[in-house]
């Protein structure tokens, strides 16, 4: 019997208020307010597209259960948890570095972390479901143990991984982060841990500056279990595919994870305002297909995608829809309506300097 893909979401995710600035800065002076770029629009339009295409009806729709404070504390300090709650119960504010807490955001963030936890529980318990897409909001991969960062309040991927280890006895977990920005919070959580292999493909030295360098590979027993793949700006489908084949696949084959968690940020897309990468919707489809193949080979199909960044409200839905098609094995008639505009560009060509960068990282890692 063909297994189904779960889709986990809650209306509350769209009600988190991430601020009224412009892009990632607060309004003031000559900067006129335009609303946070981390708005619910791209996520809601993705969900709408799933419904419009009919794909939603072929997924197993599951409601998330909020994470408990004890589960948040698998990674986060009491000070940070209490601070987010205090801000949420009051008038809101920043809980770290560009991580705005709106009124009521604490409960929503608990539900976002809970969505990741619910996905882990579902794919382990339910024999008819082997993978899941969680439309988490707020996102999580920048959040540190003691503060939020970059729109992220609690680190959904870290909490899900630690939940899998502590409550289900999962021993080896791959966290694959293809967000255009480096997942610094996730890296820090497992930097000295050999039970989690963290692999990040991201734009070189974008955000946070100084993080995600190829030389940052872990510490102590965790040495070698962090793999950073900083790609040049304007890397597109072919460059990502090459990096996946040359670095991700051999690293995962060596590690043999029992569970794969993806920090699925669609901000490496061609049209994103906060990065300068050139992944197409089909490029994301291919990343998801290759990841699913690894999950089927090594993790009994157990694969969870957690929505992270992605700030172009009209293009993110098509990138994310393509990912869900790849996870479910279901093809719809949805096509990329924008890709024709990129004809003649190198988004799907592996350029020499891009190949050399990947080869350099592979050689450094001895893969």
Tab-separated table of C-alpha atoms in Angstrom:
chain	number	residue	atom	x	y	z
A	1	UNK	CA	0.000	0.000	0.000
A	2	UNK	CA	1.308	3.429	-0.976
A	3	UNK	CA	1.998	5.560	2.059
A	4	UNK	CA	0.601	9.055	2.347
A	5	UNK	CA	2.187	12.430	3.017
A	6	UNK	CA	0.949	14.361	6.037
A	7	UNK	CA	0.313	18.097	5.940
A	8	UNK	CA	0.370	19.848	9.292
A	9	UNK	CA	-0.866	23.392	9.682
A	10	UNK	CA	-3.047	25.579	11.868
A	11	UNK	CA	-4.792	28.873	11.187
A	12	UNK	CA	-3.011	30.328	14.197
A	13	UNK	CA	0.270	30.224	12.267
A	14	UNK	CA	-1.018	33.008	10.027
A	15	UNK	CA	-1.951	35.164	13.013
A	16	UNK	CA	1.573	35.620	14.372
A	17	UNK	CA	2.503	39.298	14.016
A	18	UNK	CA	6.160	39.763	13.125
A	19	UNK	CA	6.282	43.556	13.169
A	20	UNK	CA	5.509	46.600	11.057
A	21	UNK	CA	8.892	47.581	9.689
A	22	UNK	CA	10.213	47.275	6.157
A	23	UNK	CA	12.000	44.137	5.003
A	24	UNK	CA	13.925	43.232	8.182
A	25	UNK	CA	14.344	46.697	9.734
A	26	UNK	CA	12.011	48.662	12.049
A	27	UNK	CA	10.352	51.697	10.520
A	28	UNK	CA	11.522	55.200	11.408
A	29	UNK	CA	13.433	58.138	10.043
A	30	UNK	CA	13.378	57.847	6.256
A	31	UNK	CA	12.271	54.210	6.393
A	32	UNK	CA	8.524	54.059	5.832
A	33	UNK	CA	6.660	51.094	7.316
A	34	UNK	CA	5.724	48.397	4.842
A	35	UNK	CA	5.008	45.463	7.132
A	36	UNK	CA	7.482	42.757	8.017
A	37	UNK	CA	8.741	40.733	5.071
A	38	UNK	CA	8.034	37.704	7.295
A	39	UNK	CA	4.320	38.080	6.717
A	40	UNK	CA	1.783	35.246	6.588
A	41	UNK	CA	1.014	35.946	2.931
A	42	UNK	CA	3.455	33.547	1.252
A	43	UNK	CA	2.461	30.741	3.611
A	44	UNK	CA	-1.278	31.310	3.272
A	45	UNK	CA	-1.008	31.471	-0.517
A	46	UNK	CA	0.927	28.176	-0.483
A	47	UNK	CA	-1.869	26.533	1.500
A	48	UNK	CA	-4.421	28.086	-0.884
A	49	UNK	CA	-2.551	26.670	-3.888
A	50	UNK	CA	-2.563	23.186	-2.362
A	51	UNK	CA	-6.327	23.455	-2.028
A	52	UNK	CA	-6.868	24.980	-5.487
A	53	UNK	CA	-4.809	22.254	-7.208
A	54	UNK	CA	-6.607	19.448	-5.386
A	55	UNK	CA	-3.370	18.147	-3.900
A	56	UNK	CA	-4.490	19.010	-0.375
A	57	UNK	CA	-7.320	16.473	-0.629
A	58	UNK	CA	-4.780	13.724	-1.287
A	59	UNK	CA	-2.704	14.526	1.795
A	60	UNK	CA	-3.348	13.418	5.369
A	61	UNK	CA	-4.269	16.678	7.082
A	62	UNK	CA	-3.262	16.676	10.747
A	63	UNK	CA	-3.695	19.376	13.369
A	64	UNK	CA	-0.634	20.214	15.472
A	65	UNK	CA	-0.523	19.849	19.242
A	66	UNK	CA	1.311	22.621	21.086
A	67	UNK	CA	4.732	21.870	22.528
A	68	UNK	CA	4.939	21.874	26.292
A	69	UNK	CA	7.319	24.166	28.141
A	70	UNK	CA	9.316	21.076	29.069
A	71	UNK	CA	9.711	20.261	25.370
A	72	UNK	CA	10.763	23.830	24.559
A	73	UNK	CA	13.323	23.442	27.320
A	74	UNK	CA	14.935	20.530	25.468
A	75	UNK	CA	16.889	23.360	23.819
A	76	UNK	CA	15.857	26.771	25.101
A	77	UNK	CA	16.714	28.361	28.434
A	78	UNK	CA	13.998	29.219	30.935
A	79	UNK	CA	15.008	32.863	30.626
A	80	UNK	CA	14.265	32.881	26.888
A	81	UNK	CA	10.999	30.960	27.210
A	82	UNK	CA	9.803	33.287	29.988
A	83	UNK	CA	10.864	36.355	27.993
A	84	UNK	CA	8.864	35.305	24.931
A	85	UNK	CA	5.849	34.647	27.150
A	86	UNK	CA	6.221	38.001	28.907
A	87	UNK	CA	6.408	39.905	25.635
A	88	UNK	CA	3.507	37.918	24.194
A	89	UNK	CA	1.311	38.641	27.202
A	90	UNK	CA	2.187	42.349	27.020
A	91	UNK	CA	2.578	44.629	24.033
A	92	UNK	CA	5.143	42.519	22.185
A	93	UNK	CA	8.759	43.314	21.373
A	94	UNK	CA	12.051	41.829	20.183
A	95	UNK	CA	13.179	38.672	21.984
A	96	UNK	CA	16.681	38.809	20.568
A	97	UNK	CA	17.963	39.967	17.204
A	98	UNK	CA	15.167	40.851	14.772
A	99	UNK	CA	12.803	38.306	16.314
A	100	UNK	CA	9.565	40.163	16.976
A	101	UNK	CA	7.070	38.719	19.413
A	102	UNK	CA	3.538	39.938	18.805
A	103	UNK	CA	0.648	39.738	21.217
A	104	UNK	CA	-0.246	36.059	21.505
A	105	UNK	CA	2.879	34.925	19.656
A	106	UNK	CA	4.046	32.707	22.522
A	107	UNK	CA	1.129	30.313	22.121
A	108	UNK	CA	1.499	30.357	18.330
A	109	UNK	CA	5.236	29.640	18.559
A	110	UNK	CA	4.522	26.753	20.933
A	111	UNK	CA	2.089	25.430	18.331
A	112	UNK	CA	4.703	25.827	15.578
A	113	UNK	CA	7.236	23.801	17.583
A	114	UNK	CA	4.390	21.442	18.352
A	115	UNK	CA	3.737	21.006	14.633
A	116	UNK	CA	7.281	19.714	14.237
A	117	UNK	CA	6.806	17.409	17.230
A	118	UNK	CA	3.455	16.204	15.857
A	119	UNK	CA	5.171	15.335	12.574
A	120	UNK	CA	7.794	13.222	14.352
A	121	UNK	CA	5.131	11.396	16.363
A	122	UNK	CA	2.994	10.824	13.264
A	123	UNK	CA	5.638	9.314	11.006
A	124	UNK	CA	6.922	7.041	13.768
A	125	UNK	CA	3.509	5.879	15.029
A	126	UNK	CA	1.483	5.761	11.815
A	127	UNK	CA	2.520	2.982	9.439
A	128	UNK	CA	0.508	4.583	6.626
A	129	UNK	CA	2.426	7.878	6.689
A	130	UNK	CA	6.162	8.112	6.076
A	131	UNK	CA	6.740	11.808	5.440
A	132	UNK	CA	5.241	15.169	6.327
A	133	UNK	CA	5.282	18.838	5.410
A	134	UNK	CA	4.750	21.200	8.324
A	135	UNK	CA	3.761	24.766	7.453
A	136	UNK	CA	5.434	26.091	10.592
A	137	UNK	CA	5.244	29.788	11.431
A	138	UNK	CA	7.071	31.484	13.039
A	139	UNK	CA	10.161	29.819	11.538
A	140	UNK	CA	12.935	28.453	13.729
A	141	UNK	CA	16.411	27.737	12.423
A	142	UNK	CA	18.071	30.989	13.577
A	143	UNK	CA	16.743	30.780	17.149
A	144	UNK	CA	19.492	30.254	19.728
A	145	UNK	CA	19.077	28.591	23.110
A	146	UNK	CA	18.840	31.917	24.923
A	147	UNK	CA	17.363	34.264	22.325
A	148	UNK	CA	15.358	34.547	19.154
A	149	UNK	CA	16.919	35.717	15.917
A	150	UNK	CA	15.982	36.504	12.329
A	151	UNK	CA	12.188	36.132	12.665
A	152	UNK	CA	12.670	32.878	14.659
A	153	UNK	CA	11.371	32.576	18.242
A	154	UNK	CA	11.840	28.861	19.062
A	155	UNK	CA	13.967	26.448	17.054
A	156	UNK	CA	11.416	24.035	15.629
A	157	UNK	CA	13.940	21.675	13.998
A	158	UNK	CA	16.095	21.355	17.113
A	159	UNK	CA	13.103	20.752	19.367
A	160	UNK	CA	11.760	18.103	16.957
A	161	UNK	CA	15.129	16.327	16.817
A	162	UNK	CA	15.569	16.326	20.583
A	163	UNK	CA	11.982	15.138	21.010
A	164	UNK	CA	12.697	12.231	18.628
A	165	UNK	CA	15.783	11.328	20.631
A	166	UNK	CA	14.375	11.760	24.138
A	167	UNK	CA	10.841	10.457	23.687
A	168	UNK	CA	11.226	7.945	20.840
A	169	UNK	CA	14.808	6.773	21.200
A	170	UNK	CA	15.879	7.783	17.693
A	171	UNK	CA	19.662	7.595	17.698
A	172	UNK	CA	20.855	9.197	14.453
A	173	UNK	CA	19.193	12.208	12.830
A	174	UNK	CA	20.048	14.225	9.740
A	175	UNK	CA	19.016	17.885	9.755
A	176	UNK	CA	19.312	19.229	6.226
A	177	UNK	CA	18.937	22.990	5.921
A	178	UNK	CA	18.473	24.411	2.411
A	179	UNK	CA	17.319	27.857	3.542
A	180	UNK	CA	19.375	30.578	1.830
A	181	UNK	CA	20.497	31.813	5.254
A	182	UNK	CA	22.649	29.769	7.592
A	183	UNK	CA	20.855	27.846	10.361
A	184	UNK	CA	23.114	29.091	13.139
A	185	UNK	CA	20.801	28.089	15.982
A	186	UNK	CA	20.498	24.528	14.714
A	187	UNK	CA	24.242	24.271	14.185
A	188	UNK	CA	24.973	25.480	17.718
A	189	UNK	CA	22.558	22.956	19.221
A	190	UNK	CA	24.479	19.987	17.823
A	191	UNK	CA	27.984	21.354	17.233
A	192	UNK	CA	29.491	19.000	19.818
A	193	UNK	CA	27.117	16.097	19.139
A	194	UNK	CA	27.799	13.079	16.921
A	195	UNK	CA	24.184	11.843	16.966
A	196	UNK	CA	22.967	14.596	14.612
A	197	UNK	CA	24.477	15.323	11.227
A	198	UNK	CA	23.759	18.947	10.327
A	199	UNK	CA	24.173	19.921	6.664
A	200	UNK	CA	23.509	23.455	5.497
A	201	UNK	CA	23.432	24.695	1.902
A	202	UNK	CA	23.276	28.486	1.945
A	203	UNK	CA	24.419	31.685	0.285
A	204	UNK	CA	27.986	32.410	1.288
A	205	UNK	CA	28.362	34.864	4.185
A	206	UNK	CA	24.832	36.229	3.887
A	207	UNK	CA	23.178	35.871	7.305
A	208	UNK	CA	24.462	35.637	9.937
A	209	UNK	CA	27.726	37.106	8.671
A	210	UNK	CA	30.670	34.932	9.638
A	211	UNK	CA	28.603	31.787	10.093
A	212	UNK	CA	28.339	28.733	7.875
A	213	UNK	CA	31.944	28.606	6.728
A	214	UNK	CA	33.270	25.335	5.330
A	215	UNK	CA	35.840	25.219	8.144
A	216	UNK	CA	33.089	25.118	10.783
A	217	UNK	CA	32.647	21.349	11.007
A	218	UNK	CA	31.887	20.637	14.667
A	219	UNK	CA	33.836	20.273	17.883
A	220	UNK	CA	34.864	17.437	20.188
A	221	UNK	CA	32.903	14.274	19.476
A	222	UNK	CA	30.841	16.361	17.070
A	223	UNK	CA	33.841	17.070	14.862
A	224	UNK	CA	32.888	16.231	11.294
A	225	UNK	CA	29.163	16.120	12.005
A	226	UNK	CA	28.531	19.686	10.838
A	227	UNK	CA	28.841	20.264	7.106
A	228	UNK	CA	28.520	23.757	5.716
A	229	UNK	CA	28.165	24.293	1.980
A	230	UNK	CA	28.428	28.052	1.384
A	231	UNK	CA	27.472	28.591	-2.252
A	232	UNK	CA	28.176	31.667	-4.318
A	233	UNK	CA	25.371	34.152	-4.884
A	234	UNK	CA	23.371	33.370	-8.061
A	235	UNK	CA	23.809	29.610	-7.640
A	236	UNK	CA	20.772	27.931	-9.141
A	237	UNK	CA	19.302	24.537	-9.886
A	238	UNK	CA	22.434	22.972	-11.401
A	239	UNK	CA	24.767	24.224	-8.666
A	240	UNK	CA	22.510	22.959	-5.888
A	241	UNK	CA	22.068	19.620	-7.652
A	242	UNK	CA	25.831	19.257	-8.032
A	243	UNK	CA	26.443	20.133	-4.375
A	244	UNK	CA	23.837	17.597	-3.354
A	245	UNK	CA	25.362	14.825	-5.447
A	246	UNK	CA	28.961	15.557	-4.506
A	247	UNK	CA	28.625	16.349	-0.794
A	248	UNK	CA	25.189	15.677	0.683
A	249	UNK	CA	24.668	12.181	-0.726
A	250	UNK	CA	28.057	10.702	0.273
A	251	UNK	CA	27.845	12.311	3.738
A	252	UNK	CA	24.375	10.866	4.340
A	253	UNK	CA	25.398	7.453	2.989
A	254	UNK	CA	28.230	7.421	5.503
A	255	UNK	CA	26.054	8.587	8.416
A	256	UNK	CA	22.941	6.411	7.732
A	257	UNK	CA	20.322	8.472	9.604
A	258	UNK	CA	17.165	7.002	11.114
A	259	UNK	CA	15.195	10.229	10.599
A	260	UNK	CA	15.604	13.208	8.271
A	261	UNK	CA	14.408	16.693	9.173
A	262	UNK	CA	14.610	19.416	6.532
A	263	UNK	CA	14.659	23.110	7.347
A	264	UNK	CA	12.838	23.932	4.142
A	265	UNK	CA	13.435	27.588	3.398
A	266	UNK	CA	12.250	28.681	-0.026
A	267	UNK	CA	14.212	31.948	0.128
A	268	UNK	CA	16.903	30.619	-2.207
A	269	UNK	CA	14.370	31.071	-5.004
A	270	UNK	CA	14.951	33.246	-8.040
A	271	UNK	CA	12.534	35.961	-6.931
A	272	UNK	CA	13.271	36.231	-3.207
A	273	UNK	CA	13.986	39.731	-1.815
A	274	UNK	CA	16.245	38.583	1.041
A	275	UNK	CA	18.770	36.455	-0.845
A	276	UNK	CA	20.439	36.325	-4.246
A	277	UNK	CA	20.190	32.685	-5.208
A	278	UNK	CA	18.465	31.293	-8.304
A	279	UNK	CA	16.589	28.127	-7.422
A	280	UNK	CA	13.449	27.535	-9.460
A	281	UNK	CA	10.340	25.717	-8.299
A	282	UNK	CA	11.579	22.680	-10.212
A	283	UNK	CA	14.945	23.053	-8.502
A	284	UNK	CA	13.197	22.676	-5.172
A	285	UNK	CA	11.302	19.692	-6.547
A	286	UNK	CA	14.609	18.023	-7.367
A	287	UNK	CA	16.065	18.753	-3.916
A	288	UNK	CA	12.999	17.170	-2.323
A	289	UNK	CA	13.165	14.138	-4.621
A	290	UNK	CA	16.814	13.522	-3.810
A	291	UNK	CA	16.139	13.928	-0.088
A	292	UNK	CA	13.183	11.542	-0.253
A	293	UNK	CA	15.365	8.977	-1.996
A	294	UNK	CA	17.873	9.186	0.868
A	295	UNK	CA	15.061	8.871	3.411
A	296	UNK	CA	13.717	5.793	1.629
A	297	UNK	CA	17.183	4.237	1.539
A	298	UNK	CA	18.312	4.911	5.088
A	299	UNK	CA	15.459	6.168	7.290
A	300	UNK	CA	12.505	3.934	6.411
A	301	UNK	CA	11.083	6.883	4.508
A	302	UNK	CA	10.925	9.017	7.649
A	303	UNK	CA	11.242	12.571	6.342
A	304	UNK	CA	9.881	15.838	7.725
A	305	UNK	CA	10.016	19.214	5.980
A	306	UNK	CA	9.599	22.249	8.230
A	307	UNK	CA	8.791	25.532	6.509
A	308	UNK	CA	11.418	28.180	7.236
A	309	UNK	CA	12.152	31.287	5.130
A	310	UNK	CA	10.708	32.368	1.806
A	311	UNK	CA	9.664	35.974	1.280
A	312	UNK	CA	8.290	36.285	-2.242
A	313	UNK	CA	4.569	35.764	-1.682
A	314	UNK	CA	3.783	34.960	-5.310
A	315	UNK	CA	6.641	32.489	-5.941
A	316	UNK	CA	7.046	30.657	-2.624
A	317	UNK	CA	3.706	28.851	-3.151
A	318	UNK	CA	4.945	27.257	-6.382
A	319	UNK	CA	8.285	26.226	-4.843
A	320	UNK	CA	6.595	24.713	-1.794
A	321	UNK	CA	3.880	23.041	-3.881
A	322	UNK	CA	6.598	21.366	-5.954
A	323	UNK	CA	8.211	20.048	-2.768
A	324	UNK	CA	4.937	18.515	-1.584
A	325	UNK	CA	4.416	16.926	-4.997
A	326	UNK	CA	7.859	15.336	-4.659
A	327	UNK	CA	7.169	14.104	-1.128
A	328	UNK	CA	3.786	12.628	-2.029
A	329	UNK	CA	4.695	11.298	-5.467
A	330	UNK	CA	1.581	13.017	-6.817
A	331	UNK	CA	1.863	15.200	-9.911
A	332	UNK	CA	-0.734	17.894	-10.549
A	333	UNK	CA	-1.229	20.272	-13.461
A	334	UNK	CA	0.382	23.165	-11.536
A	335	UNK	CA	3.227	24.664	-13.572
A	336	UNK	CA	5.721	27.391	-12.735
A	337	UNK	CA	4.085	30.501	-14.267
A	338	UNK	CA	7.198	32.664	-13.976
A	339	UNK	CA	10.131	30.552	-15.138
A	340	UNK	CA	9.798	31.629	-18.761
A	341	UNK	CA	11.112	35.031	-17.661
A	342	UNK	CA	14.454	33.411	-16.774
A	343	UNK	CA	15.048	31.921	-20.217
A	344	UNK	CA	18.584	32.663	-21.292
A	345	UNK	CA	19.916	33.075	-17.755
A	346	UNK	CA	22.219	30.597	-16.045
A	347	UNK	CA	19.821	29.481	-13.305
A	348	UNK	CA	19.950	25.899	-14.630
A	349	UNK	CA	23.598	25.868	-15.761
A	350	UNK	CA	26.543	24.776	-13.616
A	351	UNK	CA	29.095	27.533	-14.055
A	352	UNK	CA	32.795	26.849	-13.631
A	353	UNK	CA	33.250	28.957	-10.496
A	354	UNK	CA	30.226	27.252	-8.895
A	355	UNK	CA	31.623	23.803	-9.652
A	356	UNK	CA	35.017	24.812	-8.297
A	357	UNK	CA	33.433	26.018	-5.048
A	358	UNK	CA	31.650	22.698	-4.494
A	359	UNK	CA	34.778	20.729	-5.397
A	360	UNK	CA	36.808	22.832	-2.965
A	361	UNK	CA	34.372	22.112	-0.120
A	362	UNK	CA	34.224	18.406	-0.971
A	363	UNK	CA	38.019	18.170	-0.947
A	364	UNK	CA	38.215	20.020	2.355
A	365	UNK	CA	35.736	17.570	3.896
A	366	UNK	CA	37.548	14.524	2.453
A	367	UNK	CA	34.342	13.121	1.003
